[in-house]
Coordinates of C-alpha atoms and ligand atoms in Angstrom, one line a residue:
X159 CA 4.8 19.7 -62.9
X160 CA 5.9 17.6 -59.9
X161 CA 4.0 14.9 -58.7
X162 CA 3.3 14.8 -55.3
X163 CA 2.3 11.6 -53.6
X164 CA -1.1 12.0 -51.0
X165 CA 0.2 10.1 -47.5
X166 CA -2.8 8.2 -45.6
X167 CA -0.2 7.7 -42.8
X168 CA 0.5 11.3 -42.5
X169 CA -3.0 12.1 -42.6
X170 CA -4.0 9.5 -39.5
X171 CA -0.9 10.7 -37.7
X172 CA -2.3 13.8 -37.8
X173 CA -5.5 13.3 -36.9
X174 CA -4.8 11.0 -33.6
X175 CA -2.6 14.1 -32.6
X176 CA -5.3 17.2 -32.4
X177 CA -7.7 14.5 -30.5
X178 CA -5.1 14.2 -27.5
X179 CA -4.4 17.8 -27.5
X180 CA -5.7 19.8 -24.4
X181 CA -5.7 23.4 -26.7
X182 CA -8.3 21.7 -29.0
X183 CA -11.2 22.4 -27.4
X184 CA -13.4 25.5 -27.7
X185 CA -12.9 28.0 -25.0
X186 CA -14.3 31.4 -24.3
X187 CA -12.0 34.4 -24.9
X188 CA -12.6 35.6 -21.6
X189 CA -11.3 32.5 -19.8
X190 CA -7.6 32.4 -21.2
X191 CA -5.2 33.7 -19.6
X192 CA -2.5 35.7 -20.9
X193 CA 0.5 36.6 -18.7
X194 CA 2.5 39.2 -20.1
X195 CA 3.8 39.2 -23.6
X196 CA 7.2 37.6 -22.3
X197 CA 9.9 38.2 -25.0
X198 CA 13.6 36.8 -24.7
X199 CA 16.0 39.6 -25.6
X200 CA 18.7 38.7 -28.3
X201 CA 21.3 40.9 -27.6
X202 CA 21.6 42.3 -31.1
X203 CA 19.9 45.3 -31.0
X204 CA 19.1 45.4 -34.9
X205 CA 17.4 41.7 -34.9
X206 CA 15.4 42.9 -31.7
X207 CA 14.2 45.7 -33.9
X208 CA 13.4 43.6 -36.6
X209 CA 11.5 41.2 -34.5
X210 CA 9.7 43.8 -32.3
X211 CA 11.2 43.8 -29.4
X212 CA 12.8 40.5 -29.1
X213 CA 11.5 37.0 -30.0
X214 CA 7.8 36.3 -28.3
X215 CA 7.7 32.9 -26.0
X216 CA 5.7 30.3 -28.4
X217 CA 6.4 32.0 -31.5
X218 CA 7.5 30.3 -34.6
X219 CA 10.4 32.6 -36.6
X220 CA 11.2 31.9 -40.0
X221 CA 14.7 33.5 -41.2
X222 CA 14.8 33.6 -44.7
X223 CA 18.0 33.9 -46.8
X224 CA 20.0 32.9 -49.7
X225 CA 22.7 30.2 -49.5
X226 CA 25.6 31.4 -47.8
X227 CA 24.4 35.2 -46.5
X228 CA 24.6 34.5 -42.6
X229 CA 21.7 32.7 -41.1
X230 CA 23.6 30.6 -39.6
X231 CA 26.2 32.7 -38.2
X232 CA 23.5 35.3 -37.0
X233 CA 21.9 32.4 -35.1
X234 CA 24.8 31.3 -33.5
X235 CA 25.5 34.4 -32.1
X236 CA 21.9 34.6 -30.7
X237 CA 23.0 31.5 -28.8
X238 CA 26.0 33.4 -27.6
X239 CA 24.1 35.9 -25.9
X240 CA 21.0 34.0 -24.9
X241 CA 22.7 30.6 -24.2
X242 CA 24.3 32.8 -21.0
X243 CA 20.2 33.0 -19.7
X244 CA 18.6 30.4 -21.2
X245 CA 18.5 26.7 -22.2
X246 CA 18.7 26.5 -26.1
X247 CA 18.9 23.6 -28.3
X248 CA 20.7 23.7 -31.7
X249 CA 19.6 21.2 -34.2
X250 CA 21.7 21.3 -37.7
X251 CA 20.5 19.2 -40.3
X252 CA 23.5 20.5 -43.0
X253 CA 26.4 20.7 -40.9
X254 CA 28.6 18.6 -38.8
X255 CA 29.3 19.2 -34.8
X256 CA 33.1 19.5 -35.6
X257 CA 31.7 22.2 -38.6
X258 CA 29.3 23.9 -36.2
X259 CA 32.4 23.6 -33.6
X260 CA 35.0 25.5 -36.1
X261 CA 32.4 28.4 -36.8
X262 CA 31.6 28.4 -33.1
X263 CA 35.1 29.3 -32.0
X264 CA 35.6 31.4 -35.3
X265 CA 32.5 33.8 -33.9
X266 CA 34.0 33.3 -30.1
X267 CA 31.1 31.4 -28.9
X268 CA 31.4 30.2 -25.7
X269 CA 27.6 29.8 -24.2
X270 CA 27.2 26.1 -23.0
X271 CA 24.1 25.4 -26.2
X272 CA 23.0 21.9 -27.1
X273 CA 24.0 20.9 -30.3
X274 CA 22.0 18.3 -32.5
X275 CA 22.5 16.9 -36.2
X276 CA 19.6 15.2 -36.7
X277 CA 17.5 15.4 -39.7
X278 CA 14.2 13.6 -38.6
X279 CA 11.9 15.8 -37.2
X280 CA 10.3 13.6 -34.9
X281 CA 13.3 12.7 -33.2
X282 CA 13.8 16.1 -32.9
X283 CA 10.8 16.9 -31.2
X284 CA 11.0 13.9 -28.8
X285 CA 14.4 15.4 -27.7
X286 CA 12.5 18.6 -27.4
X287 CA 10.3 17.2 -24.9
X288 CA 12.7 15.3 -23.2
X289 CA 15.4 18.2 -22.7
X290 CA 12.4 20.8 -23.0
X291 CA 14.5 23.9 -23.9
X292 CA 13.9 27.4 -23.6
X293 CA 14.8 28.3 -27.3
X294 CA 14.7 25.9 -30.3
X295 CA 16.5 26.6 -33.4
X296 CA 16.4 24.8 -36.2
X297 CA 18.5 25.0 -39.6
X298 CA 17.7 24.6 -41.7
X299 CA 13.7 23.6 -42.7
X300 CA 14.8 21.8 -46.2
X301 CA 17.0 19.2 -44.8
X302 CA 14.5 18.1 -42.2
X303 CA 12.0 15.3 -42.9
X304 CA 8.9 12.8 -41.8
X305 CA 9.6 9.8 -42.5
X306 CA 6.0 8.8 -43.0
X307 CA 6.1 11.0 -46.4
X308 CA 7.5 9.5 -49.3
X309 CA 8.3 12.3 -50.8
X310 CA 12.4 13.6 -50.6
X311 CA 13.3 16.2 -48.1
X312 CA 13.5 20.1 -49.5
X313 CA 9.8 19.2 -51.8
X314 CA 7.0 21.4 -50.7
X315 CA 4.9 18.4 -49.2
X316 CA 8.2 18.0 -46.5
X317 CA 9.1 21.0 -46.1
X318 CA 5.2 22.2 -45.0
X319 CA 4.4 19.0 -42.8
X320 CA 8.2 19.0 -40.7
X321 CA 6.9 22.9 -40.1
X322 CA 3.7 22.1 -39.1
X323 CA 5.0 18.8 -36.8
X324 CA 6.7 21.2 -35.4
X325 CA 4.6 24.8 -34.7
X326 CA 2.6 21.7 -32.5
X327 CA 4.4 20.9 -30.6
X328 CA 5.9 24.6 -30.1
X329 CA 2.7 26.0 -29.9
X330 CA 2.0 23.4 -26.8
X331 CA 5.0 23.5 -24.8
X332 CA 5.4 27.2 -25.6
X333 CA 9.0 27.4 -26.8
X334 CA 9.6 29.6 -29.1
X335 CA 11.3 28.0 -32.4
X336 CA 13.3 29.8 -35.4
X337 CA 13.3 28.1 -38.4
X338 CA 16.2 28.7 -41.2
X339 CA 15.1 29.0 -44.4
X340 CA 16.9 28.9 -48.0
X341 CA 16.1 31.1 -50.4
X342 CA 16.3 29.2 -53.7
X343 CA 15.9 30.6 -57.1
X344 CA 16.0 27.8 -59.5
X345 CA 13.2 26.3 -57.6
X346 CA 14.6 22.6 -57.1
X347 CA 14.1 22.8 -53.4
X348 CA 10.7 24.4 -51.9
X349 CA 11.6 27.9 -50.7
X350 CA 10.2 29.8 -47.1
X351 CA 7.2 31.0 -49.1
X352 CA 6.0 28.1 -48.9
X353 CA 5.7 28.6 -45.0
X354 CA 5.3 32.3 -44.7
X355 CA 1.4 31.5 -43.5
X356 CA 2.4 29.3 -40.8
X357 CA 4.8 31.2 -39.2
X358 CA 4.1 34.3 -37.0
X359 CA 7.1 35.9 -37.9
X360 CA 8.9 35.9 -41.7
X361 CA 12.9 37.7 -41.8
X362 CA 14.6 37.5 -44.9
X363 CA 18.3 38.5 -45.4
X364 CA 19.2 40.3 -48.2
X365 CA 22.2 41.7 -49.4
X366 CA 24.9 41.3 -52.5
X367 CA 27.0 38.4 -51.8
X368 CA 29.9 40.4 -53.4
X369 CA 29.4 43.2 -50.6
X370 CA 30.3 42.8 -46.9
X371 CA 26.8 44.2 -45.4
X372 CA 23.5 42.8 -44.9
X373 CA 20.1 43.8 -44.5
X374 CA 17.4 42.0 -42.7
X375 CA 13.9 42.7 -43.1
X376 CA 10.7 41.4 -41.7
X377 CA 8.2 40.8 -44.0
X378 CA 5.3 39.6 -42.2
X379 CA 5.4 40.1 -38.1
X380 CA 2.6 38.8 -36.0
X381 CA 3.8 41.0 -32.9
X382 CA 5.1 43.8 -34.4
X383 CA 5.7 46.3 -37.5
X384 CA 6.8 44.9 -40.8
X385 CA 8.4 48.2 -41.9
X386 CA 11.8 48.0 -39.9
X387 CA 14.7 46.9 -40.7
X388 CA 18.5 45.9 -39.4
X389 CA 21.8 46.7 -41.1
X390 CA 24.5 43.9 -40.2
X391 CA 28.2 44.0 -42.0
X392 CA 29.6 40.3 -42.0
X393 CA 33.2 40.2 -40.6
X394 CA 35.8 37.2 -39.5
X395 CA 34.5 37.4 -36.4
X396 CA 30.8 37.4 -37.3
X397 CA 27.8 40.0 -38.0
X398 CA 28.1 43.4 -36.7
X399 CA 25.3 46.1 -35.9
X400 CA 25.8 48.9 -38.4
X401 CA 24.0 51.8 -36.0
X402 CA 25.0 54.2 -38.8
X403 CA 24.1 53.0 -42.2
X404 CA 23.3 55.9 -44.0
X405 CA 27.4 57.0 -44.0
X406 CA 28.1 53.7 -45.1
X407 CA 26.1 53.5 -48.2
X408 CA 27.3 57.6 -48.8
X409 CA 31.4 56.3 -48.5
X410 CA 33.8 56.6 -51.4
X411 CA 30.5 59.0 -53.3
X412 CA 32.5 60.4 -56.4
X413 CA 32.3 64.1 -56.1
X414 CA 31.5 66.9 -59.0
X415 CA 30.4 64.4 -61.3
X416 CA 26.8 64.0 -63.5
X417 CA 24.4 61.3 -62.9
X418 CA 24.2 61.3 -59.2
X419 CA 22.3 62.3 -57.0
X420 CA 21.5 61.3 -53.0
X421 CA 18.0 60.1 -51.9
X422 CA 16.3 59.9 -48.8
X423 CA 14.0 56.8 -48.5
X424 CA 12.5 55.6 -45.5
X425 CA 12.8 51.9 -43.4
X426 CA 10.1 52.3 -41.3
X427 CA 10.9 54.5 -38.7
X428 CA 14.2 55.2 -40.0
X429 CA 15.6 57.4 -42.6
X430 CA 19.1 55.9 -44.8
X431 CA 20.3 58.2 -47.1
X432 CA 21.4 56.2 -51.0
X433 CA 22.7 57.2 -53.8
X434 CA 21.3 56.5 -56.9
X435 CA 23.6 56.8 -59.7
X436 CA 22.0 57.2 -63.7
X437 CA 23.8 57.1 -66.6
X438 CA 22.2 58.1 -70.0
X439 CA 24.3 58.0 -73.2
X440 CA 23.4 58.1 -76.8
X441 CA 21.7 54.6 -77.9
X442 CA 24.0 53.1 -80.9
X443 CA 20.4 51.0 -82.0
X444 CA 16.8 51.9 -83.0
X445 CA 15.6 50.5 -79.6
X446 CA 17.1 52.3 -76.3
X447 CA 18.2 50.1 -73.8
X448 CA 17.2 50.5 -70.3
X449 CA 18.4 48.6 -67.1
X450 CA 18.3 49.3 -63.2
X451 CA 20.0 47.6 -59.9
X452 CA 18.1 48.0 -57.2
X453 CA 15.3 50.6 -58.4
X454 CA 12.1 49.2 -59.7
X455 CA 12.8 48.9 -63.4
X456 CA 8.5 50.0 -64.1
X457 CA 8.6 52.9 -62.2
X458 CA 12.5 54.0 -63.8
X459 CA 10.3 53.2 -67.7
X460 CA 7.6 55.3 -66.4
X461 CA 10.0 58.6 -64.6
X462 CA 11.7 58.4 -68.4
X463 CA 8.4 58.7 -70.0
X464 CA 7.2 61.9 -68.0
X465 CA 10.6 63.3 -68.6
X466 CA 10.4 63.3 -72.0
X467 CA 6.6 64.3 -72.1
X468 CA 6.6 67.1 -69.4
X469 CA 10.0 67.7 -68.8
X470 CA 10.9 68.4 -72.6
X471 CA 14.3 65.4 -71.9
X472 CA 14.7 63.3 -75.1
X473 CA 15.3 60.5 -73.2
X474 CA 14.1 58.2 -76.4
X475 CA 17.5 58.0 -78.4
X476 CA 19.4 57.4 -75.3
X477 CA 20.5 54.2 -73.4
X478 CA 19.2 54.9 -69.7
X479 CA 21.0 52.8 -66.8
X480 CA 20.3 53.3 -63.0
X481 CA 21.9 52.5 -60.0
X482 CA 21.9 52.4 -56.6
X483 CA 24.8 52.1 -54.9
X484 CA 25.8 49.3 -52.3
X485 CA 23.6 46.3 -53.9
X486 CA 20.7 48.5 -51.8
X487 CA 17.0 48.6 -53.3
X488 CA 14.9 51.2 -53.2
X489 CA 11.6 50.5 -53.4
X490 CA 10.0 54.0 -52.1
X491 CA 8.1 56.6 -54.0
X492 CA 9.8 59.1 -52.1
X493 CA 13.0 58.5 -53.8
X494 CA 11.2 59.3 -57.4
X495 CA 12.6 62.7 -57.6
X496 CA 15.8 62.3 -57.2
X497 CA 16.5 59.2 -60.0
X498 CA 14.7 61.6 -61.9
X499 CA 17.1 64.2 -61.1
X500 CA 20.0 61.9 -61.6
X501 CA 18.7 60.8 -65.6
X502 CA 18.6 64.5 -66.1
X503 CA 22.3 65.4 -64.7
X504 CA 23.6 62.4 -66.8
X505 CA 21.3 63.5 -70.2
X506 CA 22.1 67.3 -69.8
X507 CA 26.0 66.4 -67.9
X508 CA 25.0 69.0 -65.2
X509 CA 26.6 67.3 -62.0
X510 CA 24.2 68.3 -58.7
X511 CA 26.4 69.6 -56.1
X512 CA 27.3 67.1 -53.5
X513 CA 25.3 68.7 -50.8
X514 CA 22.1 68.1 -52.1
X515 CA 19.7 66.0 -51.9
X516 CA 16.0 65.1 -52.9
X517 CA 13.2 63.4 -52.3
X518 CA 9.7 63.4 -53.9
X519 CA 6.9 61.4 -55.5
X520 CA 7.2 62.0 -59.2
X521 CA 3.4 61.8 -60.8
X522 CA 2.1 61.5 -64.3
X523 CA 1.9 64.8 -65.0
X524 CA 5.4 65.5 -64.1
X525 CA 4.1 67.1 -60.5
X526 CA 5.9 66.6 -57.6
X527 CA 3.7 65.0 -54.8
X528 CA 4.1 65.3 -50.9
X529 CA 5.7 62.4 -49.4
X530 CA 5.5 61.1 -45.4
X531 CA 7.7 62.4 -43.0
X532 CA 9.7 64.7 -44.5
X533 CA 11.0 66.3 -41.1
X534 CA 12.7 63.1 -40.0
X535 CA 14.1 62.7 -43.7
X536 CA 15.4 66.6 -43.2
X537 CA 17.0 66.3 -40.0
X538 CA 19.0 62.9 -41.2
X539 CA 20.3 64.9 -44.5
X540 CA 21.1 67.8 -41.8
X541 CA 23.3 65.1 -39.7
X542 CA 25.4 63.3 -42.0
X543 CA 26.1 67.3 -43.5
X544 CA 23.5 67.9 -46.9
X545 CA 23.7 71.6 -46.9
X546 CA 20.4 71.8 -49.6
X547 CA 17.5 69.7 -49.5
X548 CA 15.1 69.6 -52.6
X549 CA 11.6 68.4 -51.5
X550 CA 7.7 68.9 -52.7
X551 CA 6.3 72.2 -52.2
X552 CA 3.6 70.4 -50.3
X553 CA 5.6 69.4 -47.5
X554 CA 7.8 72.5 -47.1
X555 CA 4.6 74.1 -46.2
X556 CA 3.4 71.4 -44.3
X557 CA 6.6 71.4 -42.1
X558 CA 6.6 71.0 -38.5
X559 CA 8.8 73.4 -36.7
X560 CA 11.5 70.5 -35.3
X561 CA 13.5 70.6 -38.7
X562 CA 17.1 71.1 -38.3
X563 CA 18.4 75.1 -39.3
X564 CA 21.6 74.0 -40.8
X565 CA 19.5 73.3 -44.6
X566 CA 18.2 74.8 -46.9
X567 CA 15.1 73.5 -48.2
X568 CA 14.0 74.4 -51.2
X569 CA 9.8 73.2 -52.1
X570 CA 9.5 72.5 -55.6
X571 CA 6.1 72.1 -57.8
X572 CA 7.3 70.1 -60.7
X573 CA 10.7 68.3 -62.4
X574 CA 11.2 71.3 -64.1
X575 CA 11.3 73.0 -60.8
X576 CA 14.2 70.7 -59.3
X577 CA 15.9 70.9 -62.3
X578 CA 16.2 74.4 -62.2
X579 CA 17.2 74.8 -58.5
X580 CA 20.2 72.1 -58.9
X581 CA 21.6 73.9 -62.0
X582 CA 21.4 77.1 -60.2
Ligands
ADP47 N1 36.5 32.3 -42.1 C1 35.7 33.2 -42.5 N2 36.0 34.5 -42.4 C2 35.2 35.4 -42.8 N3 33.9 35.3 -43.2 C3 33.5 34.0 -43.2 C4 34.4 32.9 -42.9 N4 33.7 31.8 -43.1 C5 32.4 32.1 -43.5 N5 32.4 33.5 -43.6 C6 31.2 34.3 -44.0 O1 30.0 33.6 -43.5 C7 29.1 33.4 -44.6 C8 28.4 32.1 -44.4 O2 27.5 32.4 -43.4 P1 26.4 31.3 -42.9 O3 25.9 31.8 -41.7 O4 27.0 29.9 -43.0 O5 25.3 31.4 -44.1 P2 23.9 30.6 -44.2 O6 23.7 29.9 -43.0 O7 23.0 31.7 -44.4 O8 24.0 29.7 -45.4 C9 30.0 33.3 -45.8 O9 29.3 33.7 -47.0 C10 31.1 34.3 -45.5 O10 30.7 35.6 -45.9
MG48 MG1 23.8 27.8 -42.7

């Protein structure tokens, strides 16, 4: 429990505000104007993906991230391509200018942007006004406070009012802000979720820390679709676009061996190719243990159980792991039958040839279920060389014609189906 203390000052503050705003009172729909949807190009092609085009004038961005993954290095080089056009304004809150300097030169940035390390928020914005840039950023939202609260900067009371300070003045002078984020597990400092409903737009970086690439993913878009995503590999010199992740997560795949198998899974409008890797071996205790990295540990208890049940695999006396490779997460039905596929290889120690691969939505009663767009999840295995592609029998029949020659596909009605078509 955390006590939070109520601010009277805050609340008169905020009160005096919305009566001198012009965009309080009521106006018909038909009287506002809207001039074209203008949106400020990044120059990373991924983030503009991500964000729908580019980042929309007025619109508040919140990047979310754990410590350390690349916010800030992303944004920087936003500044290096924009800061050519536009007039942006950098305020840091964690680092100093000779810091921001170092890691300026380090990613080549060169782009005349205004640095500020200010921590009060209404400072900030009166230096918004004054200098009234183009592009705001801010990084990051858990160093920043109101004085008028009592309470410390990073609590949930600061970190919501310094965003909401903000979006106003945004919001009325139209410049488009991006907010950095931390993500932070144990809790001690109020995390983005906090400000996902005030935003218009929420990115989070993911990624294993251990691993050099990065994913970025936009879970809630207010001009545009959630579902895409943007594949970055951190280097010396800063993030680069990965254009072709699926033969990044397929490098150094170990060949001829059980208990792997490659999946198809969709990113919105894009198909990546994993593999997920399974290992079952016989359980030394009464209770199997069972563990996965990146695969939804429910859905892995629940594939083992229709196994055993429908598939005839005594999966109960063994110790089942799953993995997908690359620190990537799957989190698709699609990619069902082909963990399943993988258990059984590891069980059984039949390897599935290398240039096959799966996809399917494993049900209860161990049927394989059609899954959405197969054809572009064909034509991708096709590309990066999958010679045999095991799908539901569903969608093999349900094919449109544009599917790439070079594969064999192969419809399947249940587990014991796919089974029997990779051991053949
Ligand atoms: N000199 C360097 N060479 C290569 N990579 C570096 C260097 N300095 C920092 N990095 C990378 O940049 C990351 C820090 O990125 P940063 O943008 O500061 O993260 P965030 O703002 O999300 O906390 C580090 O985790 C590291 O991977
Ligand atoms: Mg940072």
């Amino acid at each position: 429990m955390n006590e939070e203390l109520v601010s009277t000052v805050a609340k008169s503050a905020e009160k005096k505000h919305t009566s001198n705003n012009p965009y309080s009172a009521p106006l018909k729909l038909s009287g506002i104007t809207t001039t074209d949807e203008f949106r400020y190009k990044t120059g990373i092609g991924e983030l503009d993906n991500v964000l729908g085009g580019g980042i929309v004038k007025g619109s508040l961005v919140l990047i979310g991230g754990d410590p350390g993954i690349g916010k800030s290095t992303i944004l920087l080089q936003v500044c290096q391509n924009l800061g050519k056009s536009i007039n942006i304004l950098y305020v840091s809150g964690e680092e100093s200018r000779r810091q921001l300097k170092l890691r300026a030169d380090r990613l080549g940035v060169d782009s005349d942007i205004l640095i500020m390390t200010e921590t009060d928020v209404e400072i900030i914005c009166e230096q918004i006004k004054t200098y009234s840039p183009e592009l705001v950023i801010i990084d990051s939202i858990q160093t920043m406070n109101l004085t008028q609260l009592s309470s410390s900067p990073g609590s949930v009371t600061q970190v919501r009012e310094c965003t909401n300070y903000i979006m106003r003045v945004a919001k009325a002078l139209e410049i488009p802000v991006i907010i950095v984020g931390h993500v932070n597990k144990d809790g001690a400092i109020a995390g983005p979720k906090v400000l996902e409903h005030i935003v218009d737009a929420v990115l989070y970086f993911e990624g294993d820390k251990q691993l050099t690439y990065r994913i970025l993913r936009a879970v809630k878009n207010r001009f545009g679709s959630t579902n895409e995503i943007g594949v970055f590999e951190m280097t010396y010199k800063g993030l680069n676009e990965v254009i072709n992740p699926s033969l990044m997560l397929l490098t150094g795949r170990p060949m001829g061996v059980s208990g792997t198998c490659v999946a198809c899974t969709m990113e919105g409008s894009r198909p990546i190719l994993a593999e997920i890797q399974a290992l079952a071996v016989n359980s030394g205790y009464g209770t199997p243990r069972r563990m996965s990295t990146g695969f939804d540990y429910n859905r892995m208890n629940m594939l083992l159980a229709v196994l055993e049940k429908k598939g005839g695999y005594n999966f109960g006396g063994a110790d089942s792991y799953i993995n997908v490779v690359g620190g990537f997460k799957l989190d698709e039905r699609a990619v069902d039958l082909c963990a399943a596929l993988a258990l059984v290889s590891s069980l059984k120690d039949i390897p599935i040839p290398d240039d096959v691969i799966a996809f399917g939505e494993i049900g209860l009663a161990g049927e394989i279920r059609s899954v959405s767009q197969a054809e572009k999840r064909i034509n991708e295995a096709a590309r990066l060389g999958f010679k045999k592609c095991i799908l539901p029998y569903y969608n093999l029949k349900n094919l449109s014609a544009e599917v790439n020659s070079s594969i064999q596909l192969i419809g399947v009605r249940s587990v014991y189906q796919a089974v029997k078509a990779i051991s053949t």
